[in-house]
Structures are given as C-alpha cells and as structure tokens.
mmCIF file of C-alpha atoms and ligand atoms in Angstrom:
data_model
loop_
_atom_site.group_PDB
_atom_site.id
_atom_site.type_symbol
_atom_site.label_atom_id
_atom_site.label_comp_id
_atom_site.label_asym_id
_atom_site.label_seq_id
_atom_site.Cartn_x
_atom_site.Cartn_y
_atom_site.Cartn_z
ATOM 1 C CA UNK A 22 -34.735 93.395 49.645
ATOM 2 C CA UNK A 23 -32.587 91.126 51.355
ATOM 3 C CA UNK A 24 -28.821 91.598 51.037
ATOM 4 C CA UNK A 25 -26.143 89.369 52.136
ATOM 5 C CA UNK A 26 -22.493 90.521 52.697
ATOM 6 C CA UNK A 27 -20.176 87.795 52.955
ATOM 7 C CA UNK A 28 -16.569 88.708 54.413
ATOM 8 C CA UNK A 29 -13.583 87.627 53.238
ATOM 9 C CA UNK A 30 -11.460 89.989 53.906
ATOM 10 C CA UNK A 31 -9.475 87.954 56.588
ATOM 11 C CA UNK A 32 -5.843 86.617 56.617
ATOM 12 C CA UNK A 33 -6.327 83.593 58.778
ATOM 13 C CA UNK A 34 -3.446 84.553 61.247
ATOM 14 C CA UNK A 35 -4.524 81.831 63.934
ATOM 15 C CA UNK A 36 -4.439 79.072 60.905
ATOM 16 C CA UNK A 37 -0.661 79.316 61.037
ATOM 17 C CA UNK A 38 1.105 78.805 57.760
ATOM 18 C CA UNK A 39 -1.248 78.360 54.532
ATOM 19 C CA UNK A 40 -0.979 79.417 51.228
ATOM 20 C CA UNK A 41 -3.657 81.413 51.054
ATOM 21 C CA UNK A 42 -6.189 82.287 53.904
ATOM 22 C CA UNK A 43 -8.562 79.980 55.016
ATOM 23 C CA UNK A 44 -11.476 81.435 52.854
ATOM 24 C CA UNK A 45 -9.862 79.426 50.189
ATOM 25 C CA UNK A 46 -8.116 76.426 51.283
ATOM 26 C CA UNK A 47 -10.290 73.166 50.053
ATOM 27 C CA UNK A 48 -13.197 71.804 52.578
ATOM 28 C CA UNK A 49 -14.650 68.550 51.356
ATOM 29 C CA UNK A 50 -13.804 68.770 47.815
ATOM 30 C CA UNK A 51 -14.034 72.775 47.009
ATOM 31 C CA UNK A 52 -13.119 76.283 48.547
ATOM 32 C CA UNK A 53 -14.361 77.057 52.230
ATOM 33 C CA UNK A 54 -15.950 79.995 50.973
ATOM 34 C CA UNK A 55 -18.334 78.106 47.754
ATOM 35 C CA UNK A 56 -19.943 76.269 50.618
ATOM 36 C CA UNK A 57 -21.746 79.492 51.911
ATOM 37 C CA UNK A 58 -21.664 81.541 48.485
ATOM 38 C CA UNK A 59 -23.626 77.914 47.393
ATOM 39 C CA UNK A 60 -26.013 78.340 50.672
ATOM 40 C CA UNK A 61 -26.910 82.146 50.169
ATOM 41 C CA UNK A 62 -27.758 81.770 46.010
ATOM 42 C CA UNK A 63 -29.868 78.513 46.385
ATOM 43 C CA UNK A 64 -32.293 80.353 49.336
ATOM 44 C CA UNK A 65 -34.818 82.317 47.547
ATOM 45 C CA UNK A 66 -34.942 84.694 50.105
ATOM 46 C CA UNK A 67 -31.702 86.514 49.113
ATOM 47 C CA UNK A 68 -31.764 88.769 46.410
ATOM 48 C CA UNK A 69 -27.847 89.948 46.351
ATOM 49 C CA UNK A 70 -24.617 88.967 47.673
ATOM 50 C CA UNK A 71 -21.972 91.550 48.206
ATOM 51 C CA UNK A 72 -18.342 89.841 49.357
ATOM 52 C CA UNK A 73 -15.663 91.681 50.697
ATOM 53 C CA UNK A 74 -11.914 90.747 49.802
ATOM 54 C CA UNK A 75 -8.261 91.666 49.193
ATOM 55 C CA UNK A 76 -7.340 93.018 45.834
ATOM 56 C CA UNK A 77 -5.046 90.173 45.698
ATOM 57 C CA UNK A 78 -7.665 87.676 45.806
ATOM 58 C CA UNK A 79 -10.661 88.956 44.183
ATOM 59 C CA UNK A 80 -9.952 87.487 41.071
ATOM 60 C CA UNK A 81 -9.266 84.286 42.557
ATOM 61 C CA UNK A 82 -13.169 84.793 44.532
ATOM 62 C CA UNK A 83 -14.650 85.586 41.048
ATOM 63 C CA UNK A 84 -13.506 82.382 39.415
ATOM 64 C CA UNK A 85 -14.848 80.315 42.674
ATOM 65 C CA UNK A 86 -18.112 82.439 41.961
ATOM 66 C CA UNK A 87 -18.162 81.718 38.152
ATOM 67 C CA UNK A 88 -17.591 77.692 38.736
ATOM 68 C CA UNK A 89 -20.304 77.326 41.416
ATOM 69 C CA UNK A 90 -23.098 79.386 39.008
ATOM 70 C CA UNK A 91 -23.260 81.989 41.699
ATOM 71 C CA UNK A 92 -25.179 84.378 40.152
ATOM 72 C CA UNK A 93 -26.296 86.767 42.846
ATOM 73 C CA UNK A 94 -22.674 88.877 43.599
ATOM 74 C CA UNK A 95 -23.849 92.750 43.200
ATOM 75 C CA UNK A 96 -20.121 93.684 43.849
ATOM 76 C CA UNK A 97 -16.921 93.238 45.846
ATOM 77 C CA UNK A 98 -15.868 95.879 48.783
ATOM 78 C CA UNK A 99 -12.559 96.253 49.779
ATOM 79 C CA UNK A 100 -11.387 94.351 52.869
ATOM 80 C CA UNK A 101 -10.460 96.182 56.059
ATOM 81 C CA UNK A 102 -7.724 95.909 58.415
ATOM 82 C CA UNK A 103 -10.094 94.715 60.640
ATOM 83 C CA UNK A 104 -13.111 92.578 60.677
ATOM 84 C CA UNK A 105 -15.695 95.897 61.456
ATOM 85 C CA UNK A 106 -13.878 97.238 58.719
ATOM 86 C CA UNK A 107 -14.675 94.761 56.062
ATOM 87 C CA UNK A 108 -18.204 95.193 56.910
ATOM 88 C CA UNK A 109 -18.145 98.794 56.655
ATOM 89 C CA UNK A 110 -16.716 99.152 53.678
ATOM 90 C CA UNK A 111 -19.738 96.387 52.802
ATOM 91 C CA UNK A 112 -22.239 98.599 54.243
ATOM 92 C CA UNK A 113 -20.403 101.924 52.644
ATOM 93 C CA UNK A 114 -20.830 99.935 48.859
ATOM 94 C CA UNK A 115 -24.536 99.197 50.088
ATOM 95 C CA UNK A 116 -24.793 103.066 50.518
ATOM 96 C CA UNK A 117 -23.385 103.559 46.906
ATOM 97 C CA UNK A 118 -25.543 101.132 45.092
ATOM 98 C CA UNK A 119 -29.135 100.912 46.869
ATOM 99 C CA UNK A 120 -31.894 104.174 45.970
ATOM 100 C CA UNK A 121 -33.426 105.254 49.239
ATOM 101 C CA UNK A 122 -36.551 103.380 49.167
ATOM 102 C CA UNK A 123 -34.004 100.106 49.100
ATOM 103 C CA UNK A 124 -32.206 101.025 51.653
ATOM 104 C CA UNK A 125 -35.213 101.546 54.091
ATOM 105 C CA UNK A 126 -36.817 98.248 53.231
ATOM 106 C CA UNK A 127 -33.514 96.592 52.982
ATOM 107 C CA UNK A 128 -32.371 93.945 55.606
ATOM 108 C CA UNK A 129 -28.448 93.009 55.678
ATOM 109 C CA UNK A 130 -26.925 89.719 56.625
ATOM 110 C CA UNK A 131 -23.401 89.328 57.384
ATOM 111 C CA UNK A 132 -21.733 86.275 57.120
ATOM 112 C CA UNK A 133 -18.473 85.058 57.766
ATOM 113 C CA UNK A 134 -17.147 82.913 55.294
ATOM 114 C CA UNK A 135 -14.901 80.852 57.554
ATOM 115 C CA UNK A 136 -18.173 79.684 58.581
ATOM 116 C CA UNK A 137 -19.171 77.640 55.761
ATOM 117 C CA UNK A 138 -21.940 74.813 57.132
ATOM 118 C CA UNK A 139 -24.676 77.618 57.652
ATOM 119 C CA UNK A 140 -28.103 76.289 56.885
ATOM 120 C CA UNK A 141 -30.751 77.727 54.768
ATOM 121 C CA UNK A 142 -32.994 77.299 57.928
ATOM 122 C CA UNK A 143 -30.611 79.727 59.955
ATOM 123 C CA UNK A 144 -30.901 82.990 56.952
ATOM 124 C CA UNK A 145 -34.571 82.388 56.627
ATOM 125 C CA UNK A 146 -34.860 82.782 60.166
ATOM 126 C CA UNK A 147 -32.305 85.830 60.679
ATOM 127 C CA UNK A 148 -34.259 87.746 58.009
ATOM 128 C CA UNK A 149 -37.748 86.741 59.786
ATOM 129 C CA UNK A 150 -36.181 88.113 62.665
ATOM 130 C CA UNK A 151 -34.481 91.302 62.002
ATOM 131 C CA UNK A 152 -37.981 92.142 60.121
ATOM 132 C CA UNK A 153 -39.855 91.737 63.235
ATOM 133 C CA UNK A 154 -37.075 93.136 65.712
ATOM 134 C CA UNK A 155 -34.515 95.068 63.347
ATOM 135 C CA UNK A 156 -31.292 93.411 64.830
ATOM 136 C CA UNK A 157 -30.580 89.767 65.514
ATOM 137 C CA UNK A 158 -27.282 87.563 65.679
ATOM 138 C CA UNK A 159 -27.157 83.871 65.658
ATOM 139 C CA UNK A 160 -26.272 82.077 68.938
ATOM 140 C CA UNK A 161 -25.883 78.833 70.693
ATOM 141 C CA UNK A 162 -25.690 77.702 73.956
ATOM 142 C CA UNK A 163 -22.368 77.525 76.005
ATOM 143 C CA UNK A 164 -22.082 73.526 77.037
ATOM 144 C CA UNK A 165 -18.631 74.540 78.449
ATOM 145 C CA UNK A 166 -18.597 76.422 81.867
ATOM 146 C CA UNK A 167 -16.814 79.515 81.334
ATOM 147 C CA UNK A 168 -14.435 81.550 84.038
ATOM 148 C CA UNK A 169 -13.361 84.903 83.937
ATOM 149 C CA UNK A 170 -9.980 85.760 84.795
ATOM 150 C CA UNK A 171 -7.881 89.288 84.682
ATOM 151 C CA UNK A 172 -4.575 87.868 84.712
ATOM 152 C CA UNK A 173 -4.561 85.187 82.463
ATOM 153 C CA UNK A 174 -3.133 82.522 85.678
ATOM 154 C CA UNK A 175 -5.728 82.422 88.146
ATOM 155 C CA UNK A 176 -10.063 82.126 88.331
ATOM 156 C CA UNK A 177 -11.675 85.376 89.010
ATOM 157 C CA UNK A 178 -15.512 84.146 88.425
ATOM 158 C CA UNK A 179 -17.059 81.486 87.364
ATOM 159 C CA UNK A 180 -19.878 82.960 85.036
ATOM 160 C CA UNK A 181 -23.417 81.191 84.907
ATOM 161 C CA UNK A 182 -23.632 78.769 81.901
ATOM 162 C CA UNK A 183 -27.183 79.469 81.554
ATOM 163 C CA UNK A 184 -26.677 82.947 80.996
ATOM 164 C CA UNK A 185 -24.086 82.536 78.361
ATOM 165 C CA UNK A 186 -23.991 82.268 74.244
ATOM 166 C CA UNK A 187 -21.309 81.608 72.031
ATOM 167 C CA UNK A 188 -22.058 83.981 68.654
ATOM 168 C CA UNK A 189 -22.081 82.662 65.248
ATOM 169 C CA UNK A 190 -22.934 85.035 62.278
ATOM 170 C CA UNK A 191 -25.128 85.685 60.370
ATOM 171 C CA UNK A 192 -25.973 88.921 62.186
ATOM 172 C CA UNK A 193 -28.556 90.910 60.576
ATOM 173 C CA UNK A 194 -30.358 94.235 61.102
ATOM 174 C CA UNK A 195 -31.888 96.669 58.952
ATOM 175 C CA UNK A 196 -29.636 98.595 56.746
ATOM 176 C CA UNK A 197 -30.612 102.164 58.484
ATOM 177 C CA UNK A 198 -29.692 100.836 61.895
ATOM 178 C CA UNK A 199 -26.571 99.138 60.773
ATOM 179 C CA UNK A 200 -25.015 101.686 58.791
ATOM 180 C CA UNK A 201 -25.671 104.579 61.281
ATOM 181 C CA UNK A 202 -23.964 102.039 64.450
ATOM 182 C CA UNK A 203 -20.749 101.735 62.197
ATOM 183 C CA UNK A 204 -20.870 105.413 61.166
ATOM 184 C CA UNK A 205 -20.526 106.492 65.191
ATOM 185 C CA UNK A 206 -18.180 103.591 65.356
ATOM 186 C CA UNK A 207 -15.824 104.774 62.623
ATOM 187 C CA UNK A 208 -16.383 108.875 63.713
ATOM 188 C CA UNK A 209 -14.229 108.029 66.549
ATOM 189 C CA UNK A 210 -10.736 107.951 66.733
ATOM 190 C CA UNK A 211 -8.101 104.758 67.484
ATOM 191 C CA UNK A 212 -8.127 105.521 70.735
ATOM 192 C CA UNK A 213 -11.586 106.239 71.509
ATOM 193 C CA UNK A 214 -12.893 103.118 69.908
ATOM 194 C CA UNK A 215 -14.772 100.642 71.773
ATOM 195 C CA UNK A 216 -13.314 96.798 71.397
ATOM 196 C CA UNK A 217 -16.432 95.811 69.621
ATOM 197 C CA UNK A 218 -15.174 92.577 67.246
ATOM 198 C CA UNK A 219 -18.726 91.887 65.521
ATOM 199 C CA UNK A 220 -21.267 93.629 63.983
ATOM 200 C CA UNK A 221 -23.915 93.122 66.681
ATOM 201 C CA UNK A 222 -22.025 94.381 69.421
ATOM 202 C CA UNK A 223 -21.847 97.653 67.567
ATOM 203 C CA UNK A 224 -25.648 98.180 67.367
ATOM 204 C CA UNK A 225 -26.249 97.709 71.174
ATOM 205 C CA UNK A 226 -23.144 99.852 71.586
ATOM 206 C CA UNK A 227 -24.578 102.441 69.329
ATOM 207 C CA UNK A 228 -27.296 102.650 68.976
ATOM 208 C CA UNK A 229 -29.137 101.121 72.283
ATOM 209 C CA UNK A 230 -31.036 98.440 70.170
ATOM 210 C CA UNK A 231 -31.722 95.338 71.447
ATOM 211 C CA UNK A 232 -30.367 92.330 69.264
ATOM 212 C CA UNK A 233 -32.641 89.815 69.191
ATOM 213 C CA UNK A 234 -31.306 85.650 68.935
ATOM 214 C CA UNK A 235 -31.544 83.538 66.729
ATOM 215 C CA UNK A 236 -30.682 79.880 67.710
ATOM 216 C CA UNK A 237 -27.738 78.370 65.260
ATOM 217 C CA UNK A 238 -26.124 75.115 65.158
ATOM 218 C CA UNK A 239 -22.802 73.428 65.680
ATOM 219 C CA UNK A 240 -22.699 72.517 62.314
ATOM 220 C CA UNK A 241 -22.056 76.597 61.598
ATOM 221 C CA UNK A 242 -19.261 76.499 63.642
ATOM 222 C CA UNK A 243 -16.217 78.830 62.409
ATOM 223 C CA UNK A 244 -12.880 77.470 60.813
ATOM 224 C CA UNK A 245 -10.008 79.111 63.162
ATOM 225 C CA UNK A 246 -7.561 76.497 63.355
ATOM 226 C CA UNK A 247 -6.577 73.886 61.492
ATOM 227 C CA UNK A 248 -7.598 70.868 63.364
ATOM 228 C CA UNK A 249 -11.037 72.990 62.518
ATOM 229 C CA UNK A 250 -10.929 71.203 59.006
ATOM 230 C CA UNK A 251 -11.477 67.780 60.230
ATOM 231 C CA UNK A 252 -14.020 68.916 62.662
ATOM 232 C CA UNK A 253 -15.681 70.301 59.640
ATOM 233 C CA UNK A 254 -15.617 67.871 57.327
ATOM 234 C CA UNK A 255 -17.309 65.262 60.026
ATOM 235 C CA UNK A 256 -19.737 68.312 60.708
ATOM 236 C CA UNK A 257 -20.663 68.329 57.349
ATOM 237 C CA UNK A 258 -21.808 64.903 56.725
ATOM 238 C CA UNK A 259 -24.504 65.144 59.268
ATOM 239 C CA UNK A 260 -28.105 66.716 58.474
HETATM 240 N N1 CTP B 439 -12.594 89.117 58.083
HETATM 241 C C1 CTP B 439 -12.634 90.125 57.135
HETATM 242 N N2 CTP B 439 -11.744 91.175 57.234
HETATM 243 C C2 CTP B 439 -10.855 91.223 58.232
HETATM 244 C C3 CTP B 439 -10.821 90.225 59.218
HETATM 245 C C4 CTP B 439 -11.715 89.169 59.119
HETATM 246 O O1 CTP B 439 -13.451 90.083 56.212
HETATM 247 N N3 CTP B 439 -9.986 92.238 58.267
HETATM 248 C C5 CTP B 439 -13.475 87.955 57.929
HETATM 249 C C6 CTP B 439 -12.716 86.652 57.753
HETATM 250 O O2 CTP B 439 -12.360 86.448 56.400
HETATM 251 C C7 CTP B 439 -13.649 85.617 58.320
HETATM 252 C C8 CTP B 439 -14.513 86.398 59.307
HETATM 253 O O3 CTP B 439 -14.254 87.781 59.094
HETATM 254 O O4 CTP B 439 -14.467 85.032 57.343
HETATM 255 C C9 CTP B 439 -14.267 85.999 60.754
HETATM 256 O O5 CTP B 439 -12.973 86.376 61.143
HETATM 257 P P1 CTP B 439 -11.829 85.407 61.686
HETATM 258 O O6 CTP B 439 -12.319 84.030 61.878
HETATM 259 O O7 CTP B 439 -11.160 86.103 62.807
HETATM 260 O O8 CTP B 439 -10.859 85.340 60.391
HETATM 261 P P2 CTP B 439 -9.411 85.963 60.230
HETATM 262 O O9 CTP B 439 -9.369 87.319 60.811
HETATM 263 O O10 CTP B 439 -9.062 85.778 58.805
HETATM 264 O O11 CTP B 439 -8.534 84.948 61.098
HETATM 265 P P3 CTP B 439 -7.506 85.321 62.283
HETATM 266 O O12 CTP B 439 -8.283 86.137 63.283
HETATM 267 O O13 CTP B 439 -7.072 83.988 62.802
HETATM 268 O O14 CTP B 439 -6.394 86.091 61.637
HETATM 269 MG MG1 MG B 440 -9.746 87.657 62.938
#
C-alpha cells in the first residue's frame, strides 16, 4: 500500500499578508493545494491520501476535495506547530488506522502542498525507490554556487556546486523506518532536539539510513513568496 500524506498544516509566514495561507490562495484558476490533491488521485499508484490541516481550515480543504472528485482522503491529522510535527501527527493517524501487515508493506510519501507542479513521473519514481532502498527524497541540482557564512556579513567557504542539492518533497520511506525516526525525534526534549526541518533529515539522523535521490524538476518548485505565484503559473504551462 502506498500512502500519501499531504501537509497543510502551514501558515505561510514568509508570504506576508494573505487571507488565508498559501495552501489556499488561487494558482492558475483553483486552490494551490487541488493541483497536487489532483496529481496524487489520478496516479494509480496511490491508494490513500491523508492531509494534515488546522481545525480552522479543514472544512474549507474538504470542500476543495469534494469539487476536484478527490476520492482517495483516508482522513485529516491535526497540524503541528512545526512542519515535523504535521507529519507526525500524519504518521501517528497512519499508526491508528493501518493493521500490522499494512503498515510493514506500507510505503509513505510526504508532500508539501505549497509544492503544487509535482509530476506523476516524480511519485512513481519515489515509491520505486523507497521499495528498493526504504528512504528517498527528491532533489535537484544546485545551478547557483553556494557560500557558507557564520555571521551573516562575510564568506566563510565557498561549498562545491557539484556536491550540492536543493530538496524538494516528496520524501518517502517505509512506514516502519519513518515512524520509529520521528518517535526518537519527538522522545527528546526542546532542547535536545536536533534542527532537522524535513522528514529525510530525520531518518539519517535517526536512524543511520541512507536516503536514496530521486531527481525532481523545477517545475516542483515550492511557493514561499509571493513573486513565487508568477513563477508558478509560467512553470506550469510548460510540459
Ligand atoms: N507545513 C505544515 N505544518 C507546519 C508547517 C508547514 O504542514 N506547521 C507545511 C506547509 O503547509 C507547506 C509545507 O509544510 O505545504 C512546507 O512548509 P513551508 O513552505 O515552510 O510552509 P509554511 O511553514 O506555511 O510557510 P512559512 O515557513 O513561510 O511560514
Ligand atoms: Mg515553514
């Protein structure tokens, strides 16, 4: 079983003043978040979608769900304060609702909806891959050259391009070795946390598994900003 947890838990902070978080704002005729919710129910592949959201806004995501014939949604989780949050509570409802046999044959992908140009191509390939390797992320190549710095004013390093990767969800690993990385994750306290922001940095923090790539596109680039909706809606009229 293949189970896709879309998060949309988020507030949009860096989008600056919106009605409603990004998620929902419009994006070349309908909500951000149909475009991927659209993506994950039309690829055969994926047998559920679990999304994660505010009270405040589920009923808003069910009505988006109910227009676009999304048929797939096994439930919504609660989101987090944080982004590993939101998936946790994902993975947490997963726990819940899957019988043990599921849950060992069970591969999760987890999406972020603010990234809603991801290709059917990209899933099929994360689930081939975190079959044959248990954890994978989706990555592209850095075109830009990127410099470290410690003080925020001056150069400390300038890091080798070829060695670096911009990551792009989905991330996806089987349900075992997800849910035990976020359980040592969320045993320790605020203080003794790790500043792990995604879900695959908490596997190779965790649990000492290598995560696998798989190559994405620019196309699935995230919605941060709001100059991001242009970019987007040129980004989305290419194949
Ligand atoms: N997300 C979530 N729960 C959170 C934070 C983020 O489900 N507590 C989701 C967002 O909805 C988004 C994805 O994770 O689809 C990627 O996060 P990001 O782009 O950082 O979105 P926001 O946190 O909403 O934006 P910002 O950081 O600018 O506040
Ligand atoms: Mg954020």
């Amino acid at each position: 079983m293949n189970v896709a947890i879309l998060l949309a838990g988020g507030t949009g902070s860096r989008m600056g003043d919106t009605k409603k978080p990004k998620q929902f704002l419009n994006l070349c005729g309908k909500p951000v978040i149909a475009h991927s919710l659209e993506t994950f129910e039309n690829c055969k592949s994926i047998d559920k979608i679990i999304l994660v959201c505010a009270d405040e806004f589920k009923k808003e995501l069910l009505q988006i769900a109910k227009s676009y014939n999304i048929k797939k949604i096994t439930g919504i989780a609660n989101a987090g304060k944080t982004r590993s949050e939101s998936s946790w509570n994902a993975l947490c409802f997963l726990m819940e609702i899957l019988d043990e046999k599921q849950k060992d044959k069970c591969i999760v992908l987890i999406h972020d909806s603010a990234r809603p140009l991801v290709s059917k191509k990209i899933i099929e390939e994360n689930i081939e891959c975190a079959k044959n390797n248990f954890a994978c992320e989706t990555v592209i190549h850095s075109v830009d050259t990127i410099i470290q710095s410690f003080d925020r004013k001056t150069a400390y390093k300038t890091l080798n391009r070829n060695e670096l990767f911009l990551v792009q969800t989905p991330q996806s690993f089987t349900f075992n070795l997800i849910y035990s990385a976020y359980e040592k994750f969320f045993a320790l306290s605020e203080n003794e946390k790790p500043n792990l922001t995604d879900d695959a940095s908490v596997v190779q923090f965790f649990n000492n598994t290598k995560v696998h790539f798989v190559y994405g596109d620019k196309k699935n680039t995230k919605l941060t900003t709001k100059e991001d909706f242009a970019v987007l809606e040129i980004l989305s009229r290419l194949d």
